[in-house]
PDB file of C-alpha atoms in Angstrom:
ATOM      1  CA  UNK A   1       0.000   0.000   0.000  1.00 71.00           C
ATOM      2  CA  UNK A   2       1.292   3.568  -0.897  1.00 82.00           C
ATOM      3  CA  UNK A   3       2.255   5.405   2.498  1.00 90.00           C
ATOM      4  CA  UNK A   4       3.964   8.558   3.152  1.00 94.00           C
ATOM      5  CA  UNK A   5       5.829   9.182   6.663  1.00 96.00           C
ATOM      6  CA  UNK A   6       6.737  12.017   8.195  1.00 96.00           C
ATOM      7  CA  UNK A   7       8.552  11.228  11.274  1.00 96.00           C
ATOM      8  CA  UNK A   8       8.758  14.497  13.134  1.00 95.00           C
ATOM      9  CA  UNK A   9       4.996  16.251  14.642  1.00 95.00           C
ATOM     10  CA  UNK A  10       6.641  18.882  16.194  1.00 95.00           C
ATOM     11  CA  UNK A  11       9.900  20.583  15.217  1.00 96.00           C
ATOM     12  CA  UNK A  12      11.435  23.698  16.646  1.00 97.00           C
ATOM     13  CA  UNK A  13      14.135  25.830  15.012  1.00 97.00           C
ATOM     14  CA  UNK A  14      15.599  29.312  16.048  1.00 97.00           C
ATOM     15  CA  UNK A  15      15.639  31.995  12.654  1.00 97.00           C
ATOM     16  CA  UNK A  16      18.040  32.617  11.256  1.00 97.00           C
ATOM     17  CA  UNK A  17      18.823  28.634  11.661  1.00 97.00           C
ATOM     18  CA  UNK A  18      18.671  25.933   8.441  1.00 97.00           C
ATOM     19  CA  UNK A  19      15.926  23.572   8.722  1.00 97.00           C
ATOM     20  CA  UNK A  20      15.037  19.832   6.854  1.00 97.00           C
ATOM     21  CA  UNK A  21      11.780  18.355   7.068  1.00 98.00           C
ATOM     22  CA  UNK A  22      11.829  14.633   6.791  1.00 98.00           C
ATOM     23  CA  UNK A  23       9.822  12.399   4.733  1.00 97.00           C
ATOM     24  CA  UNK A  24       9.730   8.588   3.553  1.00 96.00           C
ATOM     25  CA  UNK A  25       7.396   7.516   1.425  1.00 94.00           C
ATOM     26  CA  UNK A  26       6.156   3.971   0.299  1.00 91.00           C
ATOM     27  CA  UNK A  27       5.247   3.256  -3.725  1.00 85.00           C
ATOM     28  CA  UNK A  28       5.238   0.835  -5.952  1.00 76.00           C
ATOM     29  CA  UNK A  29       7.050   2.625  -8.842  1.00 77.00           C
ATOM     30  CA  UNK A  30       9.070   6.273  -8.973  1.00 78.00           C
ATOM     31  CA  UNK A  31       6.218   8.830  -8.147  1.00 85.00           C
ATOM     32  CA  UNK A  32       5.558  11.975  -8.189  1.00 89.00           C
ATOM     33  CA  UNK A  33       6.113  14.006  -5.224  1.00 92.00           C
ATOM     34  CA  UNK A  34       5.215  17.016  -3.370  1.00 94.00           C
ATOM     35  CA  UNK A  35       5.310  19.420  -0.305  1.00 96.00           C
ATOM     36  CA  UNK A  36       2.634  21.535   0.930  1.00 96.00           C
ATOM     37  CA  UNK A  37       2.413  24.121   3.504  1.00 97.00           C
ATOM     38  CA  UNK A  38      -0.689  24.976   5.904  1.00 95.00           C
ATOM     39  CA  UNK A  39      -0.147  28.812   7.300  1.00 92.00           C
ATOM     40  CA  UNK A  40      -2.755  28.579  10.481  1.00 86.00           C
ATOM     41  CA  UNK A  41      -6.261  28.898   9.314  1.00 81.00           C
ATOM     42  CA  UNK A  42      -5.591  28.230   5.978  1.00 84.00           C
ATOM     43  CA  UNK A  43      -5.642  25.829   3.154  1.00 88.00           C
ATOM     44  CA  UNK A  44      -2.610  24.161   1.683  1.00 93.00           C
ATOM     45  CA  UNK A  45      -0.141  25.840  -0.663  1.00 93.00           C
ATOM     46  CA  UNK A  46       1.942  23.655  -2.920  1.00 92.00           C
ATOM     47  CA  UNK A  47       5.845  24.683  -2.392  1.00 95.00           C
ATOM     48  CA  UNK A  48       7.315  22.529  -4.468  1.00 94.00           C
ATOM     49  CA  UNK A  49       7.138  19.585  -6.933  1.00 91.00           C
ATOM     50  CA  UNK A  50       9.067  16.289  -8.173  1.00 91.00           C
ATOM     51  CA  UNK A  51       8.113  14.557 -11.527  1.00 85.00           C
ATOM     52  CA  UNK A  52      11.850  13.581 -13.326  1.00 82.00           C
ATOM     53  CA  UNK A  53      15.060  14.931 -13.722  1.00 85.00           C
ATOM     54  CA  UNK A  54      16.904  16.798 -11.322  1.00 86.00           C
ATOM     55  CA  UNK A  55      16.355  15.173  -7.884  1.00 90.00           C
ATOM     56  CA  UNK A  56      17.168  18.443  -5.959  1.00 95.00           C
ATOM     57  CA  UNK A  57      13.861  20.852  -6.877  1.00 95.00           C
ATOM     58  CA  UNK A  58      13.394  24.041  -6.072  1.00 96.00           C
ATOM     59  CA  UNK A  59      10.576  25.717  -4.681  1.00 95.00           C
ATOM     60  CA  UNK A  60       8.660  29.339  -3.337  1.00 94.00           C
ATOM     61  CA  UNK A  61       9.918  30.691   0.032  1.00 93.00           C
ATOM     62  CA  UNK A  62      13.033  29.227  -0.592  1.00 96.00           C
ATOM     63  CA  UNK A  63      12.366  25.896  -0.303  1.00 97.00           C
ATOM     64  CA  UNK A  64      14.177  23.136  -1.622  1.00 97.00           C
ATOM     65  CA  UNK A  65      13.806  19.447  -1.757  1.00 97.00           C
ATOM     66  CA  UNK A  66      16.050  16.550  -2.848  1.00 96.00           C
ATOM     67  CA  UNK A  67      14.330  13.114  -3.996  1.00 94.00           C
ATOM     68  CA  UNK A  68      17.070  10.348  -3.461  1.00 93.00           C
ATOM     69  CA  UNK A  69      15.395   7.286  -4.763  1.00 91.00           C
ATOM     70  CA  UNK A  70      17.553   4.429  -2.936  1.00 91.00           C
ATOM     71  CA  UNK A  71      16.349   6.091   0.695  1.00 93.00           C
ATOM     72  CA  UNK A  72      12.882   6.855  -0.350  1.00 93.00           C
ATOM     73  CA  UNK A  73      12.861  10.314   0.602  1.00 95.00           C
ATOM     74  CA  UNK A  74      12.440  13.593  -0.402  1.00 97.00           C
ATOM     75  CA  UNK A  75      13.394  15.947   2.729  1.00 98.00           C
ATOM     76  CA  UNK A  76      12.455  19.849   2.420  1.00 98.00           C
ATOM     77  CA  UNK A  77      14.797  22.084   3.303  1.00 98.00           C
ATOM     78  CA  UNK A  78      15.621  25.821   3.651  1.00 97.00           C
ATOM     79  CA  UNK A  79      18.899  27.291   4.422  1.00 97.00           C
ATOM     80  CA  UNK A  80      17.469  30.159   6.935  1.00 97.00           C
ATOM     81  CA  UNK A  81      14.320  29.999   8.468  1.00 97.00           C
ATOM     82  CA  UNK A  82      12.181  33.216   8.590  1.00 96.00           C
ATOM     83  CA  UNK A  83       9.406  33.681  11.565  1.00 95.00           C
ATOM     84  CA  UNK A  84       6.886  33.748   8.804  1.00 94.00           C
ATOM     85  CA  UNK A  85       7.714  30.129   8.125  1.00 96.00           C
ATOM     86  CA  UNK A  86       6.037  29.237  11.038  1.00 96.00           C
ATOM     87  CA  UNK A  87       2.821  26.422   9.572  1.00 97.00           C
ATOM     88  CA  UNK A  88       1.957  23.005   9.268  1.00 96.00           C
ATOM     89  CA  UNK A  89       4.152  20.989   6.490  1.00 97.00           C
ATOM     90  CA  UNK A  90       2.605  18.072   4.939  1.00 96.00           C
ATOM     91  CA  UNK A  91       4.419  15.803   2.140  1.00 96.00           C
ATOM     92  CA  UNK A  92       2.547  13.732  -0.789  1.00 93.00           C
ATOM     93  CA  UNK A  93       2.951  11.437  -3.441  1.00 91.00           C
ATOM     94  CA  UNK A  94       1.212  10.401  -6.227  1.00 86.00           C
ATOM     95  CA  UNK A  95       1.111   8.366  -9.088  1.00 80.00           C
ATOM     96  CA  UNK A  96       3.259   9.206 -12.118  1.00 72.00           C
ATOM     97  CA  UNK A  97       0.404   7.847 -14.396  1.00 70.00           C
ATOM     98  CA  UNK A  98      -2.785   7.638 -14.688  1.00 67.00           C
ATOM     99  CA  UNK A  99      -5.306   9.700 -12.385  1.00 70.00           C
ATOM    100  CA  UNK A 100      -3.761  11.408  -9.831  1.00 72.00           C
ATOM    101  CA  UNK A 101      -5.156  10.764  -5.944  1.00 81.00           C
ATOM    102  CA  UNK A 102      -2.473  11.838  -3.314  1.00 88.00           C
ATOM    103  CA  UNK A 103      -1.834  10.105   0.027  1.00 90.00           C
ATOM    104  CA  UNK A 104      -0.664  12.858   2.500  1.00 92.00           C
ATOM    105  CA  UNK A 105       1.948  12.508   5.374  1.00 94.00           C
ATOM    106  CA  UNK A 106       0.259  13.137   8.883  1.00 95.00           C
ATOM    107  CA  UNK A 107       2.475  16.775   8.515  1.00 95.00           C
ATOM    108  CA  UNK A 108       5.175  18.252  10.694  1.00 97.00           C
ATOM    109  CA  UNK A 109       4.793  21.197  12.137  1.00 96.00           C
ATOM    110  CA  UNK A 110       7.367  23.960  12.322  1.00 97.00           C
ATOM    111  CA  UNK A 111       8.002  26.222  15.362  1.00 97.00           C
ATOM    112  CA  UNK A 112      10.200  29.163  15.277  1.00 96.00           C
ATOM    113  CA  UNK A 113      12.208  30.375  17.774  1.00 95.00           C
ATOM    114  CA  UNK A 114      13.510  34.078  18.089  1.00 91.00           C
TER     115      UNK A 114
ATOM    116  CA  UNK B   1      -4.389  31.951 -10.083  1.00 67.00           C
ATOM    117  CA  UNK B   2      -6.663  29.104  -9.508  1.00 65.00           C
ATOM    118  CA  UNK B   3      -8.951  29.916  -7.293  1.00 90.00           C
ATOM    119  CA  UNK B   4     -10.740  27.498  -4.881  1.00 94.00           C
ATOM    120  CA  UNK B   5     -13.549  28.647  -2.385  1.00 95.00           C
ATOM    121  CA  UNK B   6     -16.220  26.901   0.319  1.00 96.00           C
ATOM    122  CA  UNK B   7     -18.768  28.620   1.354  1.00 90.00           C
ATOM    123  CA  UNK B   8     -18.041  28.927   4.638  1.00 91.00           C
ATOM    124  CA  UNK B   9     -15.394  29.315   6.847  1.00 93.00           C
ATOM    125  CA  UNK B  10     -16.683  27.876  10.029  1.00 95.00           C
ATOM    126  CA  UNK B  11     -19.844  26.034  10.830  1.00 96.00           C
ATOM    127  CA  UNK B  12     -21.250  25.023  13.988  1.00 97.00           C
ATOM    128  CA  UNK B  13     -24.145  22.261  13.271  1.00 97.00           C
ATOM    129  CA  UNK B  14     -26.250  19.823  15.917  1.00 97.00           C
ATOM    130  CA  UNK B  15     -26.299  16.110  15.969  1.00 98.00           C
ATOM    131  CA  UNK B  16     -28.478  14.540  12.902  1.00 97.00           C
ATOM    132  CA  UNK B  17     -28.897  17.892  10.896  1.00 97.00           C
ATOM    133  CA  UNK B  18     -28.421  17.597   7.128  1.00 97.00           C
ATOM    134  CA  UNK B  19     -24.896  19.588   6.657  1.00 97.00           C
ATOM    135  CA  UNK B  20     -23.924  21.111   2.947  1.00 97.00           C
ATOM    136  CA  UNK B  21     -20.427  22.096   2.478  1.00 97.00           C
ATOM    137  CA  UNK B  22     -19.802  23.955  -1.194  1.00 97.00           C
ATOM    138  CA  UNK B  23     -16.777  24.030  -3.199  1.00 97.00           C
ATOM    139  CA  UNK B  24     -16.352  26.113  -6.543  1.00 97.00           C
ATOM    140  CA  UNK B  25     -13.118  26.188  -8.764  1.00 95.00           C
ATOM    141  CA  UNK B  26     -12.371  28.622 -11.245  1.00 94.00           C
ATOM    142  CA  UNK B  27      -9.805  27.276 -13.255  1.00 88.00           C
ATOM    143  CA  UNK B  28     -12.121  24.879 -15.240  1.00 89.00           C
ATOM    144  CA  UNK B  29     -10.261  21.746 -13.540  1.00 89.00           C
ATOM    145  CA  UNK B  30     -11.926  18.388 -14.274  1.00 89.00           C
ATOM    146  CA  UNK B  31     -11.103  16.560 -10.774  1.00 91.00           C
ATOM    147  CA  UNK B  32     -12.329  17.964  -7.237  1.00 93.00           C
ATOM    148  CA  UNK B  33     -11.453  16.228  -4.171  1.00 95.00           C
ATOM    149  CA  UNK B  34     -13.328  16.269  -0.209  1.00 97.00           C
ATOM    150  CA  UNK B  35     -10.557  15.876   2.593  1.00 96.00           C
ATOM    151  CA  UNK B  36     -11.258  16.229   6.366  1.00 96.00           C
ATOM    152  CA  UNK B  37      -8.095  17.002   8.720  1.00 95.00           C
ATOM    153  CA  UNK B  38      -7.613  16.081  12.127  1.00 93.00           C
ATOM    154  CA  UNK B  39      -4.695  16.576  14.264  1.00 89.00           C
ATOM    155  CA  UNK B  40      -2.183  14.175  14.086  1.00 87.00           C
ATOM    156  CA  UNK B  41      -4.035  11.940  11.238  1.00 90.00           C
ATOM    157  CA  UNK B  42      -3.103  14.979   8.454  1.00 90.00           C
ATOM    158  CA  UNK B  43      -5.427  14.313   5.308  1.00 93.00           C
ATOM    159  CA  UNK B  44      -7.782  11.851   4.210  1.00 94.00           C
ATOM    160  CA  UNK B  45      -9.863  11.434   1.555  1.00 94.00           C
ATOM    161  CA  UNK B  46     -13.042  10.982   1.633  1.00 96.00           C
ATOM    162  CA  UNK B  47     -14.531  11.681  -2.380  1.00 96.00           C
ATOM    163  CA  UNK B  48     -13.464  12.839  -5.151  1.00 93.00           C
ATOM    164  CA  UNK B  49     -14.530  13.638  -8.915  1.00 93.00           C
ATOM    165  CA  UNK B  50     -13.106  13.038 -11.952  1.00 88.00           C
ATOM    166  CA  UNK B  51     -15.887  14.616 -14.182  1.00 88.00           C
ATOM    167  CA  UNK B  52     -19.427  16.363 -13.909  1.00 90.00           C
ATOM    168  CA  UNK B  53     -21.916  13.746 -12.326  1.00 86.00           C
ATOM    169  CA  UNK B  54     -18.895  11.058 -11.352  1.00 89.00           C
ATOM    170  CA  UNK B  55     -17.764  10.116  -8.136  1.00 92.00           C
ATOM    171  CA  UNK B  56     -15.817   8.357  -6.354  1.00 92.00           C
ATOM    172  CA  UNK B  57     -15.172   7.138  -2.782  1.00 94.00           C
ATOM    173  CA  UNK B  58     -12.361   7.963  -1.185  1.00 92.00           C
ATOM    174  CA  UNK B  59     -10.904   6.436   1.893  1.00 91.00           C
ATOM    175  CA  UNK B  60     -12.737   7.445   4.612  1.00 95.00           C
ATOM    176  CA  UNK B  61     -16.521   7.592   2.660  1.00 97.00           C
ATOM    177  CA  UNK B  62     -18.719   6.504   5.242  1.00 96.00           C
ATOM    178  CA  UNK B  63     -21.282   8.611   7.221  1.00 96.00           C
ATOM    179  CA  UNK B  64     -20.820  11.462   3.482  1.00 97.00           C
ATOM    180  CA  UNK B  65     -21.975  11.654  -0.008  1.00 97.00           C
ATOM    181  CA  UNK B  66     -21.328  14.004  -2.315  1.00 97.00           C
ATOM    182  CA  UNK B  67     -22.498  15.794  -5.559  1.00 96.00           C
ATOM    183  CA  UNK B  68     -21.268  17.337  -8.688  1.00 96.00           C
ATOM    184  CA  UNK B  69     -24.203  18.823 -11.107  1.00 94.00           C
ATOM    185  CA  UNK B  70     -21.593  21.078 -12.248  1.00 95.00           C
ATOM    186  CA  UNK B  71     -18.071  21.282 -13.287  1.00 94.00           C
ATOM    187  CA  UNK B  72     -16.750  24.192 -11.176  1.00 95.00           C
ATOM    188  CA  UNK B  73     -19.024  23.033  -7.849  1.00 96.00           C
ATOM    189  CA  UNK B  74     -18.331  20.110  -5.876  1.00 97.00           C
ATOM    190  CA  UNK B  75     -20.655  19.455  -2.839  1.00 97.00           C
ATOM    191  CA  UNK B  76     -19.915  17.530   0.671  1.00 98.00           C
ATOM    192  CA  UNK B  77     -23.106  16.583   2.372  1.00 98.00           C
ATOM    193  CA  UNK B  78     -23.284  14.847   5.528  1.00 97.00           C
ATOM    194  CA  UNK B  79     -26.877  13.292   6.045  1.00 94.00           C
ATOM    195  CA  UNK B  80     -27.147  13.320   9.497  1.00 97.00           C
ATOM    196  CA  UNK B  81     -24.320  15.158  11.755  1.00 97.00           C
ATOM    197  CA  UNK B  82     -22.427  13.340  14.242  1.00 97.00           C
ATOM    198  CA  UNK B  83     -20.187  14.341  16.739  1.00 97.00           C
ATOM    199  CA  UNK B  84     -17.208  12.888  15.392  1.00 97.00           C
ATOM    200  CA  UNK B  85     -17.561  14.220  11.910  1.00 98.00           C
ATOM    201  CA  UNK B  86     -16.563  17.736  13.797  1.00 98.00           C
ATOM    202  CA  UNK B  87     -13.372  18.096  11.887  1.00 97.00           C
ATOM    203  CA  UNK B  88     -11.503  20.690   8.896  1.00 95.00           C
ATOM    204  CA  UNK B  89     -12.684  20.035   5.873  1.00 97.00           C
ATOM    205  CA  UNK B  90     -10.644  20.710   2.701  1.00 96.00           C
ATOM    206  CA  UNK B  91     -11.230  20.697  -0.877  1.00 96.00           C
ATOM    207  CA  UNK B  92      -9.276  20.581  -3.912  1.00 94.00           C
ATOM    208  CA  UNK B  93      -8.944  20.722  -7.332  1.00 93.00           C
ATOM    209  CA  UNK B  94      -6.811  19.604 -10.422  1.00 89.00           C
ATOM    210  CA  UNK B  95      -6.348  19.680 -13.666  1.00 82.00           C
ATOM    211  CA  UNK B  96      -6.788  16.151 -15.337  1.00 75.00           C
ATOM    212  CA  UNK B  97      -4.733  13.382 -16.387  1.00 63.00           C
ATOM    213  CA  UNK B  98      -1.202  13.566 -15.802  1.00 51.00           C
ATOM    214  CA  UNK B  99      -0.769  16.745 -16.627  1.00 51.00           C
ATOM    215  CA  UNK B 100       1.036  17.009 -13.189  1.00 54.00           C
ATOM    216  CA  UNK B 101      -1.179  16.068 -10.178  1.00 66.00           C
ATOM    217  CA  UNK B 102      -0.537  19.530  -8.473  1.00 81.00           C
ATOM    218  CA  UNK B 103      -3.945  19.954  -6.389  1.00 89.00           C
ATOM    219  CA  UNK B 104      -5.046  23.298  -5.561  1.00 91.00           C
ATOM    220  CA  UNK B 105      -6.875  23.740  -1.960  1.00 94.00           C
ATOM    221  CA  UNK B 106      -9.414  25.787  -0.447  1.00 95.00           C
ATOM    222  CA  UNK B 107      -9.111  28.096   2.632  1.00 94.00           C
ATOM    223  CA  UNK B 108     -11.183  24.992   4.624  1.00 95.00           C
ATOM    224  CA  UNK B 109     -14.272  24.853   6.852  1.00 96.00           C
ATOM    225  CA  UNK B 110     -14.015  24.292   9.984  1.00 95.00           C
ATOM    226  CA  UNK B 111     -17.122  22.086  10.816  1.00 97.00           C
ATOM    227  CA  UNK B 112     -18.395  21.551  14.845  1.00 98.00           C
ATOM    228  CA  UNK B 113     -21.152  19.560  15.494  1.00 98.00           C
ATOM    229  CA  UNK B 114     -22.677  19.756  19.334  1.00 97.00           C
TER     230      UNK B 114
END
């Protein structure tokens, strides 16, 4: 069964400090793959997106993401965190073919420190 | 920008009512997608759409039906309101195929039922 695992539900980081989200994922075949974020009260934006090619991706805010097939994973990361980065991130998959249903991590959510 | 909105923001509903929950795209996608999202379980699906008058359950179905007369409008109905369908409820759109999978969320609804 496809599965996506974020290990981390709470992470705290001071600005100004980098920061990598993890996530695993389970699928039969290379997927696609994405990360979203959830400000407070709000839906989710997509920040970035892997379909083929390059496995490091780049995304808004800064974001970046690195798919490395033989682990499974596709962390997010940012070199500096900003307060505003405070929210909710979740990480997806789907299938590369076909119609495309995601299955969502449970999400990690970021804490910033001053 | 795509733009996906519900009709309501929050909602506070009583055991056994009949509950609508609206969603209306913009961008003319063919898919539309119900999630609820509780704390610590992150998304799950519970319909989705692939066309005007299709549906299909998602993974979490039970206790909701749903209804799509029209393309841009994608409806969540719970028949009778329990207690433990109090929850955030998300929806989503995308364009079809594989044309990239990105889904596109709404700002949410935050559903309590007493």
């Amino acid at each position: 069964a496809q599965s996506v695992t974020q290990p981390d539900i709470h992470i705290t980081v001071s600005e100004g400090a980098s920061l990598e989200l993890r996530c695993n994922y389970s699928y039969g075949a290379t997927p696609y793959l994405f990360w979203y974020v959830q400000s407070p009260g709000q839906g989710l934006q997509l920040l970035l997106k892997y379909f083929s090619g390059d496995t490091l991706v780049q995304g808004i805010k800064g974001f970046e993401a690195e798919f490395k097939r033989s682990q499974s994973s596709f962390n997010l990361r940012k070199p500096s965190v900003h307060w505003s980065d405070a929210a909710e991130y979740f990480c997806a998959v789907g299938p590369n073919t076909g119609f495309q249903k995601l299955v969502f991590g449970t999400g990690t959510r970021l804490l910033v420190s001053p | 920008d795509v733009k996906v909105t519900q009709s309501s923001r929050y909602l506070v509903k009583r055991t056994g009512e009949k509950v609508f929950l609206e969603c209306v795209q913009d961008m003319d996608h063919e898919n539309m997608f119900w999630y609820r999202q509780d704390p610590g379980l992150g998304l799950r699906l519970i319909y989705f759409s692939y066309d005007v008058k299709m549906k299909e359950k998602g993974d979490i179905p039970e206790g909701y039906s749903v209804s799509r007369e029209k393309k841009e409008r994608f409806s969540l109905i719970l028949e009778s309101a329990s207690t433990n369908q109090t929850s955030m409820y998300l929806c989503a759109s995308s364009p079809p195929g594989t044309s990239g999978g990105e889904q596109y969320f709404g700002p949410g609804t935050r559903l309590t039922v007493t």
